[in-house]
PDB file of C-alpha atoms and ligand atoms in Angstrom:
ATOM      1  CA  MET P 329      43.222  16.415 -11.087  1.00  0.00           C
ATOM      2  CA  ASN P 330      39.499  15.792 -10.532  1.00  0.00           C
ATOM      3  CA  GLN P 331      38.799  13.836  -7.362  1.00  0.00           C
ATOM      4  CA  TYR P 332      36.173  11.107  -7.065  1.00  0.00           C
ATOM      5  CA  ALA P 333      35.384   8.246  -4.712  1.00  0.00           C
ATOM      6  CA  VAL P 334      32.999   5.373  -4.229  1.00  0.00           C
ATOM      7  CA  TRP P 335      31.321   5.304  -0.832  1.00  0.00           C
ATOM      8  CA  GLY P 336      29.902   2.135   0.694  1.00  0.00           C
ATOM      9  CA  ASN P 337      30.088  -0.205   3.673  1.00  0.00           C
ATOM     10  CA  PRO P 338      31.712  -2.653   3.154  1.00  0.00           C
ATOM     11  CA  ILE P 339      33.860  -1.202   0.370  1.00  0.00           C
ATOM     12  CA  ALA P 340      37.252  -2.971   0.429  1.00  0.00           C
ATOM     13  CA  GLN P 341      36.334  -5.372  -2.400  1.00  0.00           C
ATOM     14  CA  SER P 342      35.001  -2.649  -4.711  1.00  0.00           C
ATOM     15  CA  LYS P 343      36.158  -2.872  -8.322  1.00  0.00           C
ATOM     16  CA  SER P 344      35.157   0.730  -9.034  1.00  0.00           C
ATOM     17  CA  PRO P 345      38.602   2.328  -8.449  1.00  0.00           C
ATOM     18  CA  ARG P 346      40.182  -0.089 -10.938  1.00  0.00           C
ATOM     19  CA  ILE P 347      37.376   0.384 -13.464  1.00  0.00           C
ATOM     20  CA  HIS P 348      37.663   4.186 -13.321  1.00  0.00           C
ATOM     21  CA  GLN P 349      41.435   3.972 -13.573  1.00  0.00           C
ATOM     22  CA  LEU P 350      40.987   1.981 -16.788  1.00  0.00           C
ATOM     23  CA  PHE P 351      38.466   4.554 -18.081  1.00  0.00           C
ATOM     24  CA  ALA P 352      40.920   7.353 -17.334  1.00  0.00           C
ATOM     25  CA  GLU P 353      43.747   5.580 -19.157  1.00  0.00           C
ATOM     26  CA  GLN P 354      41.497   4.856 -22.117  1.00  0.00           C
ATOM     27  CA  THR P 355      40.161   8.413 -22.453  1.00  0.00           C
ATOM     28  CA  GLY P 356      43.332  10.274 -21.483  1.00  0.00           C
ATOM     29  CA  LYS P 357      41.606  11.984 -18.542  1.00  0.00           C
ATOM     30  CA  LYS P 358      43.539  12.585 -15.358  1.00  0.00           C
ATOM     31  CA  ILE P 359      41.426  11.657 -12.365  1.00  0.00           C
ATOM     32  CA  GLN P 360      41.884  10.346  -8.868  1.00  0.00           C
ATOM     33  CA  TYR P 361      39.288   7.797  -7.758  1.00  0.00           C
ATOM     34  CA  VAL P 362      39.434   5.999  -4.418  1.00  0.00           C
ATOM     35  CA  ALA P 363      37.232   3.755  -2.277  1.00  0.00           C
ATOM     36  CA  LYS P 364      35.910   5.238   0.974  1.00  0.00           C
ATOM     37  CA  LEU P 365      34.331   3.410   3.856  1.00  0.00           C
ATOM     38  CA  GLY P 366      31.095   5.155   4.770  1.00  0.00           C
ATOM     39  CA  ASP P 367      30.131   5.361   8.405  1.00  0.00           C
ATOM     40  CA  GLU P 368      26.616   4.261   9.358  1.00  0.00           C
ATOM     41  CA  VAL P 369      26.163   7.304  11.598  1.00  0.00           C
ATOM     42  CA  THR P 370      28.176  10.080   9.987  1.00  0.00           C
ATOM     43  CA  PHE P 371      27.844   9.271   6.270  1.00  0.00           C
ATOM     44  CA  GLU P 372      26.231  12.640   5.434  1.00  0.00           C
ATOM     45  CA  GLN P 373      28.987  14.616   7.159  1.00  0.00           C
ATOM     46  CA  GLN P 374      31.655  12.458   5.488  1.00  0.00           C
ATOM     47  CA  LEU P 375      30.236  13.199   2.063  1.00  0.00           C
ATOM     48  CA  GLN P 376      29.870  16.886   2.784  1.00  0.00           C
ATOM     49  CA  ALA P 377      33.492  17.050   3.915  1.00  0.00           C
ATOM     50  CA  PHE P 378      34.592  15.175   0.793  1.00  0.00           C
ATOM     51  CA  PHE P 379      32.890  17.680  -1.508  1.00  0.00           C
ATOM     52  CA  LYS P 380      34.011  20.630   0.599  1.00  0.00           C
ATOM     53  CA  ALA P 381      37.587  19.476   0.075  1.00  0.00           C
ATOM     54  CA  GLY P 382      37.057  19.889  -3.670  1.00  0.00           C
ATOM     55  CA  ALA P 383      35.787  16.549  -4.969  1.00  0.00           C
ATOM     56  CA  LYS P 384      33.880  16.721  -8.257  1.00  0.00           C
ATOM     57  CA  GLY P 385      31.722  13.647  -7.785  1.00  0.00           C
ATOM     58  CA  ALA P 386      30.995  10.445  -5.927  1.00  0.00           C
ATOM     59  CA  ASN P 387      29.585   7.013  -6.515  1.00  0.00           C
ATOM     60  CA  ILE P 388      27.429   5.610  -3.783  1.00  0.00           C
ATOM     61  CA  THR P 389      26.851   1.948  -3.115  1.00  0.00           C
ATOM     62  CA  ALA P 390      25.057  -0.121  -0.472  1.00  0.00           C
ATOM     63  CA  PRO P 391      23.760   0.791   2.013  1.00  0.00           C
ATOM     64  CA  PHE P 392      23.847   4.522   1.296  1.00  0.00           C
ATOM     65  CA  LYS P 393      22.025   5.077  -2.009  1.00  0.00           C
ATOM     66  CA  GLU P 394      18.809   6.344  -0.400  1.00  0.00           C
ATOM     67  CA  ARG P 395      20.710   8.590   1.989  1.00  0.00           C
ATOM     68  CA  ALA P 396      22.727  10.015  -0.909  1.00  0.00           C
ATOM     69  CA  PHE P 397      19.449  10.703  -2.682  1.00  0.00           C
ATOM     70  CA  MET P 398      18.293  12.804   0.269  1.00  0.00           C
ATOM     71  CA  LEU P 399      21.462  14.893   0.043  1.00  0.00           C
ATOM     72  CA  ALA P 400      21.134  15.858  -3.626  1.00  0.00           C
ATOM     73  CA  ASP P 401      19.675  19.214  -4.696  1.00  0.00           C
ATOM     74  CA  GLU P 402      18.700  18.316  -8.266  1.00  0.00           C
ATOM     75  CA  TYR P 403      17.908  15.030  -9.996  1.00  0.00           C
ATOM     76  CA  SER P 404      17.635  13.305 -13.323  1.00  0.00           C
ATOM     77  CA  GLU P 405      14.159  11.886 -13.972  1.00  0.00           C
ATOM     78  CA  GLY P 406      15.426   8.302 -13.536  1.00  0.00           C
ATOM     79  CA  CYS P 407      17.068   9.129 -10.218  1.00  0.00           C
ATOM     80  CA  LEU P 408      13.972  10.914  -8.995  1.00  0.00           C
ATOM     81  CA  GLN P 409      11.813   7.925  -9.810  1.00  0.00           C
ATOM     82  CA  ALA P 410      14.286   5.475  -8.249  1.00  0.00           C
ATOM     83  CA  GLY P 411      14.509   7.494  -5.034  1.00  0.00           C
ATOM     84  CA  ALA P 412      18.094   6.255  -4.821  1.00  0.00           C
ATOM     85  CA  CYS P 413      21.291   7.705  -6.090  1.00  0.00           C
ATOM     86  CA  ASN P 414      24.476   5.902  -7.155  1.00  0.00           C
ATOM     87  CA  THR P 415      26.163   8.967  -8.651  1.00  0.00           C
ATOM     88  CA  LEU P 416      26.544  12.520  -7.362  1.00  0.00           C
ATOM     89  CA  LYS P 417      28.088  15.378  -9.295  1.00  0.00           C
ATOM     90  CA  ARG P 418      29.017  18.737  -7.871  1.00  0.00           C
ATOM     91  CA  LEU P 419      27.657  21.456 -10.126  1.00  0.00           C
ATOM     92  CA  GLY P 420      29.334  24.790 -10.851  1.00  0.00           C
ATOM     93  CA  ASN P 421      27.028  26.543  -8.363  1.00  0.00           C
ATOM     94  CA  GLY P 422      28.050  24.120  -5.620  1.00  0.00           C
ATOM     95  CA  LYS P 423      24.766  22.197  -5.701  1.00  0.00           C
ATOM     96  CA  TRP P 424      24.719  18.393  -5.943  1.00  0.00           C
ATOM     97  CA  TYR P 425      23.173  16.677  -8.927  1.00  0.00           C
ATOM     98  CA  GLY P 426      21.854  13.168  -8.270  1.00  0.00           C
ATOM     99  CA  GLU P 427      21.834  10.478 -10.911  1.00  0.00           C
ATOM    100  CA  ASN P 428      21.244   6.744 -10.900  1.00  0.00           C
ATOM    101  CA  THR P 429      23.247   5.002 -13.621  1.00  0.00           C
ATOM    102  CA  ASP P 430      22.487   1.417 -12.505  1.00  0.00           C
ATOM    103  CA  GLY P 431      19.588   1.036 -14.913  1.00  0.00           C
ATOM    104  CA  ALA P 432      21.512   2.517 -17.820  1.00  0.00           C
ATOM    105  CA  GLY P 433      24.339   0.090 -17.027  1.00  0.00           C
ATOM    106  CA  LEU P 434      21.911  -2.828 -17.099  1.00  0.00           C
ATOM    107  CA  VAL P 435      20.256  -1.693 -20.330  1.00  0.00           C
ATOM    108  CA  ALA P 436      23.676  -1.246 -21.968  1.00  0.00           C
ATOM    109  CA  ASP P 437      24.721  -4.740 -20.906  1.00  0.00           C
ATOM    110  CA  LEU P 438      21.487  -6.319 -22.158  1.00  0.00           C
ATOM    111  CA  THR P 439      22.005  -4.463 -25.439  1.00  0.00           C
ATOM    112  CA  ARG P 440      25.586  -5.766 -25.671  1.00  0.00           C
ATOM    113  CA  LEU P 441      24.257  -9.303 -25.237  1.00  0.00           C
ATOM    114  CA  ASN P 442      21.513  -8.686 -27.774  1.00  0.00           C
ATOM    115  CA  TRP P 443      19.033  -9.574 -25.033  1.00  0.00           C
ATOM    116  CA  LEU P 444      16.981  -6.391 -25.184  1.00  0.00           C
ATOM    117  CA  LYS P 445      13.991  -6.839 -27.453  1.00  0.00           C
ATOM    118  CA  ALA P 446      11.176  -4.275 -27.360  1.00  0.00           C
ATOM    119  CA  ASN P 447       7.967  -5.469 -25.647  1.00  0.00           C
ATOM    120  CA  GLN P 448       9.503  -8.662 -24.332  1.00  0.00           C
ATOM    121  CA  HIS P 449       8.342 -10.156 -21.019  1.00  0.00           C
ATOM    122  CA  VAL P 450      10.782  -9.620 -18.201  1.00  0.00           C
ATOM    123  CA  LEU P 451      10.505 -11.163 -14.753  1.00  0.00           C
ATOM    124  CA  ILE P 452      12.388  -9.332 -12.025  1.00  0.00           C
ATOM    125  CA  LEU P 453      13.093 -11.182  -8.782  1.00  0.00           C
ATOM    126  CA  GLY P 454      13.137  -8.854  -5.789  1.00  0.00           C
ATOM    127  CA  ALA P 455      11.529  -5.530  -4.960  1.00  0.00           C
ATOM    128  CA  GLY P 456      14.249  -3.822  -2.959  1.00  0.00           C
ATOM    129  CA  GLY P 457      16.761  -1.112  -3.720  1.00  0.00           C
ATOM    130  CA  ALA P 458      18.426  -2.942  -6.609  1.00  0.00           C
ATOM    131  CA  THR P 459      15.088  -3.336  -8.393  1.00  0.00           C
ATOM    132  CA  LYS P 460      14.024   0.261  -7.781  1.00  0.00           C
ATOM    133  CA  GLY P 461      17.206   1.537  -9.390  1.00  0.00           C
ATOM    134  CA  VAL P 462      16.631  -0.136 -12.758  1.00  0.00           C
ATOM    135  CA  LEU P 463      12.866   0.020 -13.368  1.00  0.00           C
ATOM    136  CA  TYR P 464      12.659   3.426 -15.022  1.00  0.00           C
ATOM    137  CA  PRO P 465      15.295   2.747 -17.739  1.00  0.00           C
ATOM    138  CA  LEU P 466      13.864  -0.736 -18.380  1.00  0.00           C
ATOM    139  CA  LEU P 467      10.393   0.698 -18.870  1.00  0.00           C
ATOM    140  CA  GLN P 468      11.831   3.420 -21.103  1.00  0.00           C
ATOM    141  CA  ALA P 469      13.272   0.544 -23.175  1.00  0.00           C
ATOM    142  CA  ASN P 470       9.726  -0.855 -23.574  1.00  0.00           C
ATOM    143  CA  GLN P 471      10.168  -3.913 -21.408  1.00  0.00           C
ATOM    144  CA  GLN P 472       6.975  -5.505 -20.049  1.00  0.00           C
ATOM    145  CA  ILE P 473       7.833  -6.144 -16.438  1.00  0.00           C
ATOM    146  CA  THR P 474       6.549  -8.574 -13.833  1.00  0.00           C
ATOM    147  CA  LEU P 475       7.846  -8.214 -10.292  1.00  0.00           C
ATOM    148  CA  TYR P 476       8.043 -11.252  -8.050  1.00  0.00           C
ATOM    149  CA  ASN P 477       9.088 -10.840  -4.437  1.00  0.00           C
ATOM    150  CA  ARG P 478       9.013 -12.893  -1.240  1.00  0.00           C
ATOM    151  CA  THR P 479       7.115 -10.028   0.395  1.00  0.00           C
ATOM    152  CA  GLU P 480       4.510  -9.505  -2.274  1.00  0.00           C
ATOM    153  CA  GLU P 481       3.335  -6.188  -0.848  1.00  0.00           C
ATOM    154  CA  ARG P 482       6.671  -4.527  -1.714  1.00  0.00           C
ATOM    155  CA  ALA P 483       6.304  -5.668  -5.323  1.00  0.00           C
ATOM    156  CA  VAL P 484       2.727  -4.349  -5.420  1.00  0.00           C
ATOM    157  CA  VAL P 485       3.851  -0.946  -4.169  1.00  0.00           C
ATOM    158  CA  LEU P 486       6.721  -0.706  -6.671  1.00  0.00           C
ATOM    159  CA  ALA P 487       4.530  -1.787  -9.580  1.00  0.00           C
ATOM    160  CA  GLU P 488       1.960   0.873  -8.706  1.00  0.00           C
ATOM    161  CA  LYS P 489       4.630   3.544  -8.378  1.00  0.00           C
ATOM    162  CA  PHE P 490       6.148   2.802 -11.784  1.00  0.00           C
ATOM    163  CA  ALA P 491       2.900   2.076 -13.658  1.00  0.00           C
ATOM    164  CA  PRO P 492       2.806   5.585 -15.209  1.00  0.00           C
ATOM    165  CA  TRP P 493       6.021   4.760 -17.081  1.00  0.00           C
ATOM    166  CA  GLY P 494       4.997   1.537 -18.802  1.00  0.00           C
ATOM    167  CA  GLU P 495       3.803  -2.059 -18.484  1.00  0.00           C
ATOM    168  CA  ILE P 496       4.534  -3.276 -14.996  1.00  0.00           C
ATOM    169  CA  HIS P 497       2.736  -5.412 -12.442  1.00  0.00           C
ATOM    170  CA  SER P 498       3.452  -7.727  -9.531  1.00  0.00           C
ATOM    171  CA  ALA P 499       2.662 -11.429  -9.451  1.00  0.00           C
ATOM    172  CA  SER P 500       2.521 -14.318  -7.011  1.00  0.00           C
ATOM    173  CA  TRP P 501       4.371 -17.628  -7.385  1.00  0.00           C
ATOM    174  CA  ASN P 502       1.185 -19.222  -8.712  1.00  0.00           C
ATOM    175  CA  ALA P 503       0.723 -16.497 -11.297  1.00  0.00           C
ATOM    176  CA  ILE P 504       4.294 -16.646 -12.606  1.00  0.00           C
ATOM    177  CA  SER P 505       4.090 -20.459 -12.802  1.00  0.00           C
ATOM    178  CA  LYS P 506       1.451 -20.083 -15.495  1.00  0.00           C
ATOM    179  CA  GLN P 507       3.420 -17.589 -17.585  1.00  0.00           C
ATOM    180  CA  SER P 508       6.615 -17.575 -19.591  1.00  0.00           C
ATOM    181  CA  PHE P 509       9.311 -14.929 -19.718  1.00  0.00           C
ATOM    182  CA  ASP P 510      11.962 -13.980 -22.249  1.00  0.00           C
ATOM    183  CA  LEU P 511      14.279 -12.709 -19.563  1.00  0.00           C
ATOM    184  CA  ILE P 512      14.558 -13.280 -15.804  1.00  0.00           C
ATOM    185  CA  ILE P 513      16.623 -10.813 -13.809  1.00  0.00           C
ATOM    186  CA  ASN P 514      17.769 -11.558 -10.280  1.00  0.00           C
ATOM    187  CA  ALA P 515      17.745  -8.360  -8.220  1.00  0.00           C
ATOM    188  CA  THR P 516      17.537  -9.948  -4.775  1.00  0.00           C
ATOM    189  CA  SER P 517      20.358  -9.785  -2.260  1.00  0.00           C
ATOM    190  CA  LEU P 518      20.162 -13.530  -1.588  1.00  0.00           C
ATOM    191  CA  GLY P 519      23.307 -14.383  -3.548  1.00  0.00           C
ATOM    192  CA  LEU P 520      25.362 -12.688  -0.841  1.00  0.00           C
ATOM    193  CA  GLN P 521      24.325 -15.567   1.425  1.00  0.00           C
ATOM    194  CA  GLY P 522      25.085 -18.143  -1.264  1.00  0.00           C
ATOM    195  CA  GLN P 523      21.378 -18.640  -1.967  1.00  0.00           C
ATOM    196  CA  CYS P 524      18.811 -17.761  -4.590  1.00  0.00           C
ATOM    197  CA  VAL P 525      15.093 -17.566  -5.164  1.00  0.00           C
ATOM    198  CA  GLU P 526      13.636 -20.832  -6.362  1.00  0.00           C
ATOM    199  CA  LEU P 527      11.518 -20.728  -9.485  1.00  0.00           C
ATOM    200  CA  PRO P 528       9.282 -23.015 -11.497  1.00  0.00           C
ATOM    201  CA  SER P 529      11.791 -25.036 -13.555  1.00  0.00           C
ATOM    202  CA  SER P 530       9.957 -24.452 -16.835  1.00  0.00           C
ATOM    203  CA  LEU P 531      10.538 -20.698 -16.474  1.00  0.00           C
ATOM    204  CA  VAL P 532      14.241 -21.198 -15.897  1.00  0.00           C
ATOM    205  CA  ARG P 533      14.679 -23.456 -18.912  1.00  0.00           C
ATOM    206  CA  GLU P 534      12.834 -21.178 -21.291  1.00  0.00           C
ATOM    207  CA  GLY P 535      14.108 -17.739 -20.327  1.00  0.00           C
ATOM    208  CA  LYS P 536      17.485 -16.055 -20.402  1.00  0.00           C
ATOM    209  CA  LEU P 537      18.891 -15.500 -16.930  1.00  0.00           C
ATOM    210  CA  TYR P 538      20.615 -12.299 -15.863  1.00  0.00           C
ATOM    211  CA  ASP P 539      22.039 -11.895 -12.355  1.00  0.00           C
ATOM    212  CA  MET P 540      22.726  -8.362 -11.176  1.00  0.00           C
ATOM    213  CA  GLN P 541      25.396  -9.846  -8.936  1.00  0.00           C
ATOM    214  CA  TYR P 542      28.652 -11.140 -10.377  1.00  0.00           C
ATOM    215  CA  ALA P 543      31.255 -13.762  -9.585  1.00  0.00           C
ATOM    216  CA  LEU P 544      34.383 -15.293 -11.027  1.00  0.00           C
ATOM    217  CA  ASN P 545      33.464 -17.333 -14.113  1.00  0.00           C
ATOM    218  CA  GLN P 546      29.811 -16.336 -13.684  1.00  0.00           C
ATOM    219  CA  GLN P 547      29.443 -18.765 -10.782  1.00  0.00           C
ATOM    220  CA  THR P 548      26.756 -16.888  -8.872  1.00  0.00           C
ATOM    221  CA  PRO P 549      24.285 -18.945  -6.810  1.00  0.00           C
ATOM    222  CA  PHE P 550      21.399 -17.872  -9.077  1.00  0.00           C
ATOM    223  CA  LEU P 551      23.171 -18.754 -12.333  1.00  0.00           C
ATOM    224  CA  ASN P 552      24.461 -22.037 -10.919  1.00  0.00           C
ATOM    225  CA  TYR P 553      20.908 -22.910  -9.871  1.00  0.00           C
ATOM    226  CA  GLY P 554      19.665 -21.994 -13.344  1.00  0.00           C
ATOM    227  CA  ARG P 555      22.288 -24.173 -15.032  1.00  0.00           C
ATOM    228  CA  THR P 556      21.327 -27.187 -12.945  1.00  0.00           C
ATOM    229  CA  LEU P 557      17.746 -26.737 -14.161  1.00  0.00           C
ATOM    230  CA  GLY P 558      18.878 -26.524 -17.780  1.00  0.00           C
ATOM    231  CA  ALA P 559      19.055 -22.781 -18.424  1.00  0.00           C
ATOM    232  CA  GLN P 560      20.936 -22.162 -21.649  1.00  0.00           C
ATOM    233  CA  PHE P 561      21.631 -18.450 -21.465  1.00  0.00           C
ATOM    234  CA  CYS P 562      23.164 -17.176 -18.235  1.00  0.00           C
ATOM    235  CA  GLN P 563      24.881 -13.865 -17.623  1.00  0.00           C
ATOM    236  CA  ASP P 564      26.182 -12.203 -14.481  1.00  0.00           C
ATOM    237  CA  GLY P 565      26.187  -8.485 -13.699  1.00  0.00           C
ATOM    238  CA  LEU P 566      29.845  -7.585 -14.221  1.00  0.00           C
ATOM    239  CA  GLY P 567      28.909  -5.830 -17.472  1.00  0.00           C
ATOM    240  CA  MET P 568      26.240  -3.862 -15.622  1.00  0.00           C
ATOM    241  CA  LEU P 569      28.824  -2.829 -13.035  1.00  0.00           C
ATOM    242  CA  VAL P 570      31.218  -1.548 -15.701  1.00  0.00           C
ATOM    243  CA  GLY P 571      28.299   0.082 -17.536  1.00  0.00           C
ATOM    244  CA  GLN P 572      26.994   2.012 -14.532  1.00  0.00           C
ATOM    245  CA  ALA P 573      30.553   3.176 -13.868  1.00  0.00           C
ATOM    246  CA  ALA P 574      30.962   4.306 -17.489  1.00  0.00           C
ATOM    247  CA  PHE P 575      27.808   6.448 -17.368  1.00  0.00           C
ATOM    248  CA  ALA P 576      28.977   8.038 -14.125  1.00  0.00           C
ATOM    249  CA  PHE P 577      32.360   8.773 -15.740  1.00  0.00           C
ATOM    250  CA  GLN P 578      30.555  10.333 -18.707  1.00  0.00           C
ATOM    251  CA  LEU P 579      28.481  12.560 -16.403  1.00  0.00           C
ATOM    252  CA  TRP P 580      31.622  13.820 -14.670  1.00  0.00           C
ATOM    253  CA  GLU P 581      34.229  13.902 -17.420  1.00  0.00           C
ATOM    254  CA  GLY P 582      32.083  14.368 -20.538  1.00  0.00           C
ATOM    255  CA  VAL P 583      33.210  11.274 -22.407  1.00  0.00           C
ATOM    256  CA  LEU P 584      31.713   7.778 -22.462  1.00  0.00           C
ATOM    257  CA  PRO P 585      34.429   5.106 -22.218  1.00  0.00           C
ATOM    258  CA  ASP P 586      34.381   1.914 -24.276  1.00  0.00           C
ATOM    259  CA  ILE P 587      32.513  -0.344 -21.829  1.00  0.00           C
ATOM    260  CA  GLU P 588      33.238  -3.674 -23.488  1.00  0.00           C
ATOM    261  CA  ARG P 589      36.991  -3.149 -23.642  1.00  0.00           C
ATOM    262  CA  VAL P 590      37.133  -2.416 -19.925  1.00  0.00           C
ATOM    263  CA  LEU P 591      34.769  -5.308 -19.145  1.00  0.00           C
ATOM    264  CA  LEU P 592      37.068  -7.759 -20.937  1.00  0.00           C
ATOM    265  CA  ARG P 593      40.056  -6.381 -19.087  1.00  0.00           C
ATOM    266  CA  VAL P 594      38.389  -6.606 -15.663  1.00  0.00           C
ATOM    267  CA  GLN P 595      37.228 -10.144 -16.424  1.00  0.00           C
ATOM    268  CA  ALA P 596      40.762 -11.162 -17.410  1.00  0.00           C
ATOM    269  CA  GLU P 597      42.187  -9.620 -14.244  1.00  0.00           C
ATOM    270  CA  MET P 598      39.672 -11.525 -12.093  1.00  0.00           C
ATOM    271  CA  GLU P 599      40.667 -14.783 -13.771  1.00  0.00           C
ATOM    272  CA  ASN P 600      44.382 -14.116 -13.372  1.00  0.00           C
ATOM    273  CA  ARG P 601      43.952 -13.433  -9.694  1.00  0.00           C
ATOM    274  CA  ALA P 602      41.920 -16.584  -9.036  1.00  0.00           C
TER     275      ALA P 602
HETATM  276  P1  ATR Z  42      18.999  -4.305  -2.222  1.00  0.00           P
HETATM  277  O1  ATR Z  42      19.343  -2.865  -2.052  1.00  0.00           O
HETATM  278  O2  ATR Z  42      20.174  -5.208  -2.418  1.00  0.00           O
HETATM  279  O3  ATR Z  42      17.921  -4.552  -3.223  1.00  0.00           O
HETATM  280  P2  ATR Z  42      17.013  -4.687  -0.186  1.00  0.00           P
HETATM  281  O4  ATR Z  42      16.377  -3.400  -0.505  1.00  0.00           O
HETATM  282  O5  ATR Z  42      17.157  -5.114   1.239  1.00  0.00           O
HETATM  283  O6  ATR Z  42      18.472  -4.772  -0.762  1.00  0.00           O
HETATM  284  O7  ATR Z  42      16.245  -5.847  -1.003  1.00  0.00           O
HETATM  285  C1  ATR Z  42      16.619  -7.164  -0.938  1.00  0.00           C
HETATM  286  C2  ATR Z  42      15.740  -7.968  -1.854  1.00  0.00           C
HETATM  287  O8  ATR Z  42      16.123  -9.353  -1.756  1.00  0.00           O
HETATM  288  C3  ATR Z  42      14.271  -7.925  -1.467  1.00  0.00           C
HETATM  289  O9  ATR Z  42      13.481  -8.092  -2.607  1.00  0.00           O
HETATM  290  C4  ATR Z  42      14.165  -9.123  -0.542  1.00  0.00           C
HETATM  291  O10 ATR Z  42      12.866  -9.666  -0.411  1.00  0.00           O
HETATM  292  P3  ATR Z  42      11.870  -9.101   0.725  1.00  0.00           P
HETATM  293  O11 ATR Z  42      11.341  -7.800   0.200  1.00  0.00           O
HETATM  294  O12 ATR Z  42      10.851 -10.149   0.857  1.00  0.00           O
HETATM  295  O13 ATR Z  42      12.714  -8.923   1.967  1.00  0.00           O
HETATM  296  C5  ATR Z  42      15.042 -10.116  -1.257  1.00  0.00           C
HETATM  297  N1  ATR Z  42      15.477 -11.148  -0.314  1.00  0.00           N
HETATM  298  C6  ATR Z  42      16.403 -11.021   0.656  1.00  0.00           C
HETATM  299  N2  ATR Z  42      16.515 -12.167   1.358  1.00  0.00           N
HETATM  300  C7  ATR Z  42      15.619 -13.051   0.823  1.00  0.00           C
HETATM  301  C8  ATR Z  42      15.258 -14.406   1.083  1.00  0.00           C
HETATM  302  N3  ATR Z  42      15.840 -15.112   2.064  1.00  0.00           N
HETATM  303  N4  ATR Z  42      14.307 -14.979   0.310  1.00  0.00           N
HETATM  304  C9  ATR Z  42      13.712 -14.280  -0.687  1.00  0.00           C
HETATM  305  N5  ATR Z  42      14.020 -13.004  -0.989  1.00  0.00           N
HETATM  306  C10 ATR Z  42      14.956 -12.391  -0.253  1.00  0.00           C
END
């Protein structure tokens, strides 16, 4: 049985073991997938020991994606550009292949929603790790991206780094106030504190809102804020979570699970537990 795990800290609430169990049932693959608490100091040694014991792959979540990237020997283009890795696969020669499936998960979810139109204007809130992980696939999908971040310098740096791959620039609050966007994606970590970035209300009313975080009944702070300002189209990131997991599963096991079926199941289970 192929062994996998998701590594993070904290990790107890992770839905990944359940999602991969559902993928395995659906595809008839026999895998073992568990959640592992990464240690701030010894994460690298933990991962090395895990692979040495025979594991075929690992998912990596906060705060270890950059450290996992440093451990990989080979990379996909998207992972290389992101500089962060959410999926590792052990190759036949023992080397580690680094991939980042977060962006593919987001693109798949936007496609499912019919929210991905070529050349549309996308505003991304935040310029941290979550943003970095999705820029390359979004640019590959011909999205015209504006980055808005509290610390504008981080957005400037990211926009410059990704400029070779498509239309991307950073903007200040004043600049975004004068524009309109088809889609606004929250990639800040503020929701974890029950908060969100405030925006000009006209932007919120006109654009579709996507939150990379998720919550029961889509009640994330960002989406709740959007609804109070009159946003009509709001979507949380549970579909992205299932999508990134599905692309990791495909990399390891060679078959892409039906994302939507598993998403509906996970949603139903969250509701039943509430
Ligand atoms: P992650 O890996 O979750 O992206 P990160 O790299 O620490 O975490 O990035 C967090 C993002 O949320 C950043 O864009 C951060 O803005 P700064 O670059 O200005 O720090 C944003 N963020 C976090 N707390 C915030 C707050 N109180 N107000 C506005 N933005 C915030």
